Short mmCIF file of C-alpha atoms and ligand atoms in Angstrom, two decimals:
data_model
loop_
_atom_site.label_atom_id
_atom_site.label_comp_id
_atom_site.label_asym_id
_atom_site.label_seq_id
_atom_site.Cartn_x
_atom_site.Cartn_y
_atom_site.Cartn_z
CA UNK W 444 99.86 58.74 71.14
CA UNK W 445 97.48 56.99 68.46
CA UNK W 446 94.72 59.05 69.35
CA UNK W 447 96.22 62.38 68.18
CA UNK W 448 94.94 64.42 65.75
CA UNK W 449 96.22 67.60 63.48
CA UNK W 450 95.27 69.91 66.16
CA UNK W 451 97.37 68.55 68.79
CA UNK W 452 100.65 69.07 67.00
CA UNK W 453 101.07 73.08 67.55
CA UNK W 454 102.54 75.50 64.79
CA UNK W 455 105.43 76.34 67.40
CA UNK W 456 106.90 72.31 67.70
CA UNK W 457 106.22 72.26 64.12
CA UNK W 458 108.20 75.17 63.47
CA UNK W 459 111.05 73.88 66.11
CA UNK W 460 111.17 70.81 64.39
CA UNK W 461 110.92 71.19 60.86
CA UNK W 462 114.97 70.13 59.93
CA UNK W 463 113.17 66.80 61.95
CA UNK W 464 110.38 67.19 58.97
CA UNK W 465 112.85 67.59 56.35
CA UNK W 466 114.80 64.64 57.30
CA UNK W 467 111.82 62.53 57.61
CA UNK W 468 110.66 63.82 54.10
CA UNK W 469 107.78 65.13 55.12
CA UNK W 470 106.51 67.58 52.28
CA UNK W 471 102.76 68.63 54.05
CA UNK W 472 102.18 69.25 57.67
CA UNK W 473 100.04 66.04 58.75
CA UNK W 474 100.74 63.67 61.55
CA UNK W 475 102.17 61.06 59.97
CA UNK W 476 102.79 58.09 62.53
CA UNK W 477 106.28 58.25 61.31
CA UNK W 478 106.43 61.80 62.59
CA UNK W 479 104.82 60.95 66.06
CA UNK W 480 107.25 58.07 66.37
CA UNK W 481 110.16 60.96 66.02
CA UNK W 482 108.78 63.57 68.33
CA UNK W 483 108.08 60.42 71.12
CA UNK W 484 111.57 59.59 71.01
CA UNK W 485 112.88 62.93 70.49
CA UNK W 486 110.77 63.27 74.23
CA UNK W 487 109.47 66.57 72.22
CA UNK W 488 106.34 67.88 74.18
CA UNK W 489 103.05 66.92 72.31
CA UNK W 490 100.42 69.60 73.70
CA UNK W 491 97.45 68.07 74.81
CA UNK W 492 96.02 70.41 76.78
CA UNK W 493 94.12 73.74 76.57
CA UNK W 494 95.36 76.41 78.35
CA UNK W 495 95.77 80.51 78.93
CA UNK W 496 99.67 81.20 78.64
CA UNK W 497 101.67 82.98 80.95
CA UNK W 498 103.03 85.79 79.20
CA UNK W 499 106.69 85.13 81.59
CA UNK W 500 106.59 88.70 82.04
CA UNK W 501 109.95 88.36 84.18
CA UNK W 502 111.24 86.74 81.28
CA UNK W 503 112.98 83.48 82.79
CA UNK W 504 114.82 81.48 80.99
CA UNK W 505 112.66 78.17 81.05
CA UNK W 506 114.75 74.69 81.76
CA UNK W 507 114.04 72.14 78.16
CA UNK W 508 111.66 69.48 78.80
CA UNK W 509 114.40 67.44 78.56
CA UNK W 510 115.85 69.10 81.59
CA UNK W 511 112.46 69.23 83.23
CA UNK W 512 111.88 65.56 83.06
CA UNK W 513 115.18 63.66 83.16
CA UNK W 514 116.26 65.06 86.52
CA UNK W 515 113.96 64.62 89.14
CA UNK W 516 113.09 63.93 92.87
CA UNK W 517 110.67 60.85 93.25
CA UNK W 518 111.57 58.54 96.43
CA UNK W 519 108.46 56.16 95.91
CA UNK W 520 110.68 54.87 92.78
CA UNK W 521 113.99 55.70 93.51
CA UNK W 522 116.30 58.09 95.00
CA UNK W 523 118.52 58.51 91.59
CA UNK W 524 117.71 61.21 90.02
CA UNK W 525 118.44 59.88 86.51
CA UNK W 526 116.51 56.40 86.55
CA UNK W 527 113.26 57.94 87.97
CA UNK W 528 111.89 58.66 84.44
CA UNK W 529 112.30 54.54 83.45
CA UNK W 530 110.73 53.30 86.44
CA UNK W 531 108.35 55.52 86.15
CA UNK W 532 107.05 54.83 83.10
CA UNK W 533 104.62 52.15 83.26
CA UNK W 534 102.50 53.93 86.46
CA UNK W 535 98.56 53.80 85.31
CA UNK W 536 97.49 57.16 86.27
CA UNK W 537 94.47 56.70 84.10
CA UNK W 538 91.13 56.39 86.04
CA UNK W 539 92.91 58.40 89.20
CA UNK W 540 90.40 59.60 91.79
CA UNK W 541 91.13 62.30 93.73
CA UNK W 542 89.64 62.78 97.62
CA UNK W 543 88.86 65.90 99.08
CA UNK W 544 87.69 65.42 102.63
CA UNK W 545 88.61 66.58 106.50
CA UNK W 546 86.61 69.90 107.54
CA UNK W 547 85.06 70.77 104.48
CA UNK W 548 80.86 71.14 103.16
CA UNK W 549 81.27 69.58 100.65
CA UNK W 550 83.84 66.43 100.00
CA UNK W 551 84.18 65.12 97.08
CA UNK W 552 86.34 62.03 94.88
CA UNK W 553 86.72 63.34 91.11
CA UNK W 554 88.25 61.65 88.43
CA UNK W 555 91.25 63.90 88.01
CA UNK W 556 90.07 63.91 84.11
CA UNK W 557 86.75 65.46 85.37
CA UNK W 558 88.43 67.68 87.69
CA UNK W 559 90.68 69.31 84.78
CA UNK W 560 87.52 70.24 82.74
CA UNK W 561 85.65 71.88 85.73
CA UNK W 562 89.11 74.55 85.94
CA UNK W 563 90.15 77.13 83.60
CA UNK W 564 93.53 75.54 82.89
CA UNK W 565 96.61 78.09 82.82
CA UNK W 566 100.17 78.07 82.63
CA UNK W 567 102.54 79.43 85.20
CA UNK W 568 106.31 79.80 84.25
CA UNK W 569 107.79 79.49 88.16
CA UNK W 570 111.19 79.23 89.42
CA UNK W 571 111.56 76.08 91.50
CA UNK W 572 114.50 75.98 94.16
CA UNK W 573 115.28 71.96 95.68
CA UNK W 574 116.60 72.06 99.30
CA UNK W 575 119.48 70.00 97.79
CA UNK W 576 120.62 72.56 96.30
CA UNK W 577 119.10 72.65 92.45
CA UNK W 578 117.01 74.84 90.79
CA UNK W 579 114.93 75.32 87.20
CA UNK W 580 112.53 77.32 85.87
CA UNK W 581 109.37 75.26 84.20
CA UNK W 582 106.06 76.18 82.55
CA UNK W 583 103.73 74.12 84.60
CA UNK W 584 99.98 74.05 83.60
CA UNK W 585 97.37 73.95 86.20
CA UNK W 586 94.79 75.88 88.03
CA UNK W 587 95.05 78.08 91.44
CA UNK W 588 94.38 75.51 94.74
CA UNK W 589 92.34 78.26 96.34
CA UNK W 590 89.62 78.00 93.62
CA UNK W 591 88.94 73.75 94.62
CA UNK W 592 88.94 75.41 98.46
CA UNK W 593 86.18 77.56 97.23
CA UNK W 594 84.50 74.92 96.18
CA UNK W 595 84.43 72.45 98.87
CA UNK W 596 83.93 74.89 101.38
CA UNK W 597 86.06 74.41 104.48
CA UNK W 598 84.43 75.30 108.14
CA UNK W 599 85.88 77.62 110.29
CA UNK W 600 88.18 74.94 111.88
CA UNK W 601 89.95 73.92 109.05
CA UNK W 602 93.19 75.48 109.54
CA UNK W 603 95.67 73.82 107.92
CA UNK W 604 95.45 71.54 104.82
CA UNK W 605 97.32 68.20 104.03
CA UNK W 606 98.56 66.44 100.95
CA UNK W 607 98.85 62.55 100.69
CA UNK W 608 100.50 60.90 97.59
CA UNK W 609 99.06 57.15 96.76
CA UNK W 610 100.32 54.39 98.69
CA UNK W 611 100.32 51.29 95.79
CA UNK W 612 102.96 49.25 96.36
CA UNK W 613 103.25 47.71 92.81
CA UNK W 614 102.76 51.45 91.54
CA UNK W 615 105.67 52.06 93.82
CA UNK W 616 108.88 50.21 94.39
CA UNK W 617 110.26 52.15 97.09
CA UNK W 618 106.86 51.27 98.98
CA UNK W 619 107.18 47.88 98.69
CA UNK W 620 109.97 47.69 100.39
CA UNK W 621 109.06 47.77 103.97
CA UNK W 622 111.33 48.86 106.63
CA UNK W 623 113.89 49.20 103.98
CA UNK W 624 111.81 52.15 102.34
CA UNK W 625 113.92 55.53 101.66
CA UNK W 626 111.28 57.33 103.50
CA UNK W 627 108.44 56.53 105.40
CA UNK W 628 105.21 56.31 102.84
CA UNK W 629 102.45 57.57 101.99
CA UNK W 630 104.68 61.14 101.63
CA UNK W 631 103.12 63.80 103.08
CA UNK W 632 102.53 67.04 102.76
CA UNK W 633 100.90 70.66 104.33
CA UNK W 634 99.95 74.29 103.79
CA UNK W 635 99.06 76.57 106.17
CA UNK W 636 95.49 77.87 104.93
CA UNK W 637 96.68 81.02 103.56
CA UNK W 638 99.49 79.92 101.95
CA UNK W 639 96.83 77.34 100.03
CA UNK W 640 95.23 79.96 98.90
CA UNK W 641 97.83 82.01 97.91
CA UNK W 642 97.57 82.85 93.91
CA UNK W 643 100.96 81.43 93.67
CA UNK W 644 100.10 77.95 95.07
CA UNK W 645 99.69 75.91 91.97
CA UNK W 646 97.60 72.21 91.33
CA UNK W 647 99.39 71.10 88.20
CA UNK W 648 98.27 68.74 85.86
CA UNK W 649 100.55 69.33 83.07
CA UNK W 650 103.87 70.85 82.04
CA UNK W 651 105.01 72.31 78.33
CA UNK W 652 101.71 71.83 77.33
CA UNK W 653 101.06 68.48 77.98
CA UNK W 654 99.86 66.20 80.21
CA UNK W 655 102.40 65.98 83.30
CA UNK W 656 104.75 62.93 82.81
CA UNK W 657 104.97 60.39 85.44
CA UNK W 658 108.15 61.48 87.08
CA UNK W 659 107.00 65.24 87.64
CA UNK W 660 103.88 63.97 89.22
CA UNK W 661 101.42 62.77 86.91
CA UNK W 662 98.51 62.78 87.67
CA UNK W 663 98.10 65.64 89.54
CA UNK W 664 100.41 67.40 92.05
CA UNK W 665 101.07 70.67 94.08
CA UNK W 666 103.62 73.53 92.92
CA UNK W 667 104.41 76.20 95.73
CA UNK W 668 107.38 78.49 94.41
CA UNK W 669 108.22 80.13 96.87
CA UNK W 670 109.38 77.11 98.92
CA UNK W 671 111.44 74.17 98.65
CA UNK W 672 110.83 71.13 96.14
CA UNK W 673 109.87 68.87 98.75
CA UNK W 674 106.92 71.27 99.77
CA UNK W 675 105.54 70.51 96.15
CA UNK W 676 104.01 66.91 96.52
CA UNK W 677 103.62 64.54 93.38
CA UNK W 678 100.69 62.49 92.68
CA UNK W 679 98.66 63.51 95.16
CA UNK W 680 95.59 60.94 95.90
CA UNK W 681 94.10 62.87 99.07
CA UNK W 682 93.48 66.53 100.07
CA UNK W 683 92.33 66.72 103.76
CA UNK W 684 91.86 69.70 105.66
CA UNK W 685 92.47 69.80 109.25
CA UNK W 686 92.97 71.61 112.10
CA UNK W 687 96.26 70.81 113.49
CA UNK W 688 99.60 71.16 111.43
CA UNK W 689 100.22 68.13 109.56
CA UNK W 690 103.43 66.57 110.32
CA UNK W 691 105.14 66.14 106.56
CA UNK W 692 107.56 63.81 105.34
CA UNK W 693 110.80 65.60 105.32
CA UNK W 694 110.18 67.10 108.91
CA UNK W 695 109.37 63.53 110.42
CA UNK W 696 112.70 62.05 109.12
CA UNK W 697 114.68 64.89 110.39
CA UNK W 698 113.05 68.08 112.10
CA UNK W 699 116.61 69.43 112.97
CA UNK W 700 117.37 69.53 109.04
CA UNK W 701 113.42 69.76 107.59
CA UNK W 702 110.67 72.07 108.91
CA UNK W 703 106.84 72.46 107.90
CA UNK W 704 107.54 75.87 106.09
CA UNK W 705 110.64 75.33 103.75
CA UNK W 706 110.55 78.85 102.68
CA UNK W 707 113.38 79.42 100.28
CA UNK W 708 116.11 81.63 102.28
CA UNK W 709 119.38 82.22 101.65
CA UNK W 710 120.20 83.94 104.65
CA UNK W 711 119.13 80.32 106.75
CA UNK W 712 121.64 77.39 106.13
CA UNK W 713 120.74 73.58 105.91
CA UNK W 714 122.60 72.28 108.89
CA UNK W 715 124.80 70.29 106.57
CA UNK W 716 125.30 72.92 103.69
CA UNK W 717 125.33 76.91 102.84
CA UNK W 718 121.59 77.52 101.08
CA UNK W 719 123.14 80.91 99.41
CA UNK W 720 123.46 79.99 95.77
CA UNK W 721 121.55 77.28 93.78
CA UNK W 722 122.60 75.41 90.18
CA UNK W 723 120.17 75.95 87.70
CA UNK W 724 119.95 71.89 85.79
CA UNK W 725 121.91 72.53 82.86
CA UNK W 726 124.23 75.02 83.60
CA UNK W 727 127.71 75.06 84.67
CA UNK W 728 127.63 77.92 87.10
CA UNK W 729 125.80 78.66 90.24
CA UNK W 730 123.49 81.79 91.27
CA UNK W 731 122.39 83.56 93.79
CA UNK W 732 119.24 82.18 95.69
CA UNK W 733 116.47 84.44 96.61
CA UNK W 734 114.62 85.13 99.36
CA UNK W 735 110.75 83.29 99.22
CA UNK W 736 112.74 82.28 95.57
CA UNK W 737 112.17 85.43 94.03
CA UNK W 738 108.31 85.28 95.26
CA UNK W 739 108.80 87.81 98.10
CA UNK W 740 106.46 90.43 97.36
CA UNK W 741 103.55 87.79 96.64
CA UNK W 742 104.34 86.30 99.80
CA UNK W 743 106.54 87.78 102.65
CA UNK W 744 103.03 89.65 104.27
CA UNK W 745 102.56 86.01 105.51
CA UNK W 746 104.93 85.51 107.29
CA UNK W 747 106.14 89.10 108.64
CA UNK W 748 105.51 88.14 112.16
CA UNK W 749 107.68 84.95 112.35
CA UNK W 750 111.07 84.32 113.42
CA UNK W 751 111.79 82.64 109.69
CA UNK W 752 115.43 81.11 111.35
CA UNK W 753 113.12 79.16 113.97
CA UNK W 754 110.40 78.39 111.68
CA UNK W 755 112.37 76.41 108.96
N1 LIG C 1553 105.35 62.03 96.41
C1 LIG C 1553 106.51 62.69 96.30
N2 LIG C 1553 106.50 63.99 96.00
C2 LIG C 1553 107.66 64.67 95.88
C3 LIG C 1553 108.90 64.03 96.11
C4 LIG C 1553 108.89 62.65 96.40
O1 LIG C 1553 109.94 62.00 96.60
N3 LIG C 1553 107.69 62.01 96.48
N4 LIG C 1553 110.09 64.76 96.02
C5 LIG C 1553 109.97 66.21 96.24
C6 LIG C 1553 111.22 66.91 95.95
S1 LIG C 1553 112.47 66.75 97.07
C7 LIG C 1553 111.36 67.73 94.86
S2 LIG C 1553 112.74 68.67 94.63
C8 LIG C 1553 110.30 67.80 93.83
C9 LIG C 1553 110.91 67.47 92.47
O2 LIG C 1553 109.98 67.67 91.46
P1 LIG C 1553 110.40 67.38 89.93
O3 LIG C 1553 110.97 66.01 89.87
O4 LIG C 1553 109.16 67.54 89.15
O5 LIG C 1553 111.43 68.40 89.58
O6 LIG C 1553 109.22 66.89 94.08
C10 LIG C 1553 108.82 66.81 95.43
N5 LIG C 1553 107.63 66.01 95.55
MO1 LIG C 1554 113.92 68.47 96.66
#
């Protein structure tokens, strides 16, 4: 917050937010500390990041930050949606190294601050569908996974890759407690090695612009669109690449309810409820879900030979 300077604060929140300036008083455009104060507690995006923008040629209607990051799924605090955001707000996600290792040439453990200037950073405006039932539409910023697989080179064995969020039990609540956790820790996560590098298949490190907040995932964490929120693991400390299909998180508690591939489908119900329509956060009516979430023509040649009832 201190360290801001004029050209963080963008034309467009200035703009949004100028009955905020006239309030405050504020005759010239420069950031006053009384102005940062306002947009900090107004939870107004501050950009921080440099970025291509998606042009949302679909046109979605994209959830508020408000939306984005008030409502969200994060066990290792807590399983209330609502109170994720406060106990997430003292997590140090400052000097966060990231490990890349399993069957690849070249491993590597980056500084996620390194690792965002060695990518061309770009925003993707993406529906996102939750298996519970919830959906939005946010403007994540990030870079493609497949262009880190370029670069560490996997062998020809490396079939699947897997996605561990840190296990820090004072980082964590829900970690530290024990048998009485929600779910079993460190979460865990996979892609089959095509759908990694699919174009679609994000690593985000921000959202609206700015750095990603805590409770969406901060420092660093995977967005796959066309499948369900679970598939799109927060935080992530290590990338491995293996051969076997990992076993994630949702599919060890339950694999009658949670598979490895999660592919959005209305036409396959979760054993306890119809997937068919979704409720966008903020609005009072539901809507029809989409096959692959809307994604099918990016993504369905993957998975044209597969039984997609069996393979949940
Ligand atoms: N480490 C970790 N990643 C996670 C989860 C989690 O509990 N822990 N929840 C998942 C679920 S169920 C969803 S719907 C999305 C929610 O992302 P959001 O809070 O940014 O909307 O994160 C996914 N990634
Ligand atoms: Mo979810």
């Amino acid at each position: 917050m201190n360290n801001l300077t004029n050209k963080d604060i963008t034309p467009e929140i200035l703009f949004n937010n100028r009955r905020k300036f006239i309030k405050l008083g504020v005759a010239s455009i420069v950031v006053s500390s009384a102005l940062l104060e306002v947009l900090a507690k107004e939870k107004l995006p501050i950009q921080d990041l440099i970025f291509n923008k998606d042009t949302n040629p679909n046109d979605l209607k994209i959830n508020s930050f408000k939306e984005i990051t008030s409502h969200n799924n994060f066990y290792e605090f807590t399983t209330n949606k609502e109170r994720v955001k406060d106990l997430a707000k003292n997590m140090n996600t400052d000097s966060w190294i990231l490990t890349i290792n399993g069957l690849v040439e070249n491993p590597i453990k980056i500084d996620v601050r390194e690792l965002i200037k060695k990518y061309n950073l770009e925003e993707r405006i993406y529906r996102f569908r939750c298996v519970e039932g919830w959906a939005m539409v946010a403007p994540w910023i990030g870079f493609e996974l497949n262009k880190l697989i370029k670069d560490v080179k996997p062998l020809k064995s490396a079939k699947y890759v897997k996605f561990v969020t840190k296990y820090d039990e004072d980082m964590f609540p829900d970690q530290k407690r024990g048998i009485f956790s929600s779910v079993t820790y460190p979460y865990t996560e996979g892609l089959r090695m095509d759908e990694a590098n699919n174009p679609l298949t994000l690593l985000a490190v921000g959202l609206y612009g700015k750095k990603l907040e805590n409770q969406n995932g901060a420092p660093i964490r995977l967005v796959v669109p066309w499948k369900y929120g679970f598939k799109s693991i927060k935080s992530i400390d290590t990338i491995t690449f293996v051969e076997e299909e990992p076993l994630n998180t949702w599919q060890a508690e339950n694999s009658n309810e949670y598979g490895f591939y999660a592919n959005v489908n209305p036409k396959v119900d979760h054993p306890r409820w119809s997937q068919k329509k979704e409720r966008v956060l903020g609005s009072f009516f539901k809507q029809r879900t989409k096959l692959f979430n809307g994604y099918e023509k990016e993504v369905e040649h993957m998975y044209k030979d597969m039984d997609l009832k069996k393979y949940i």
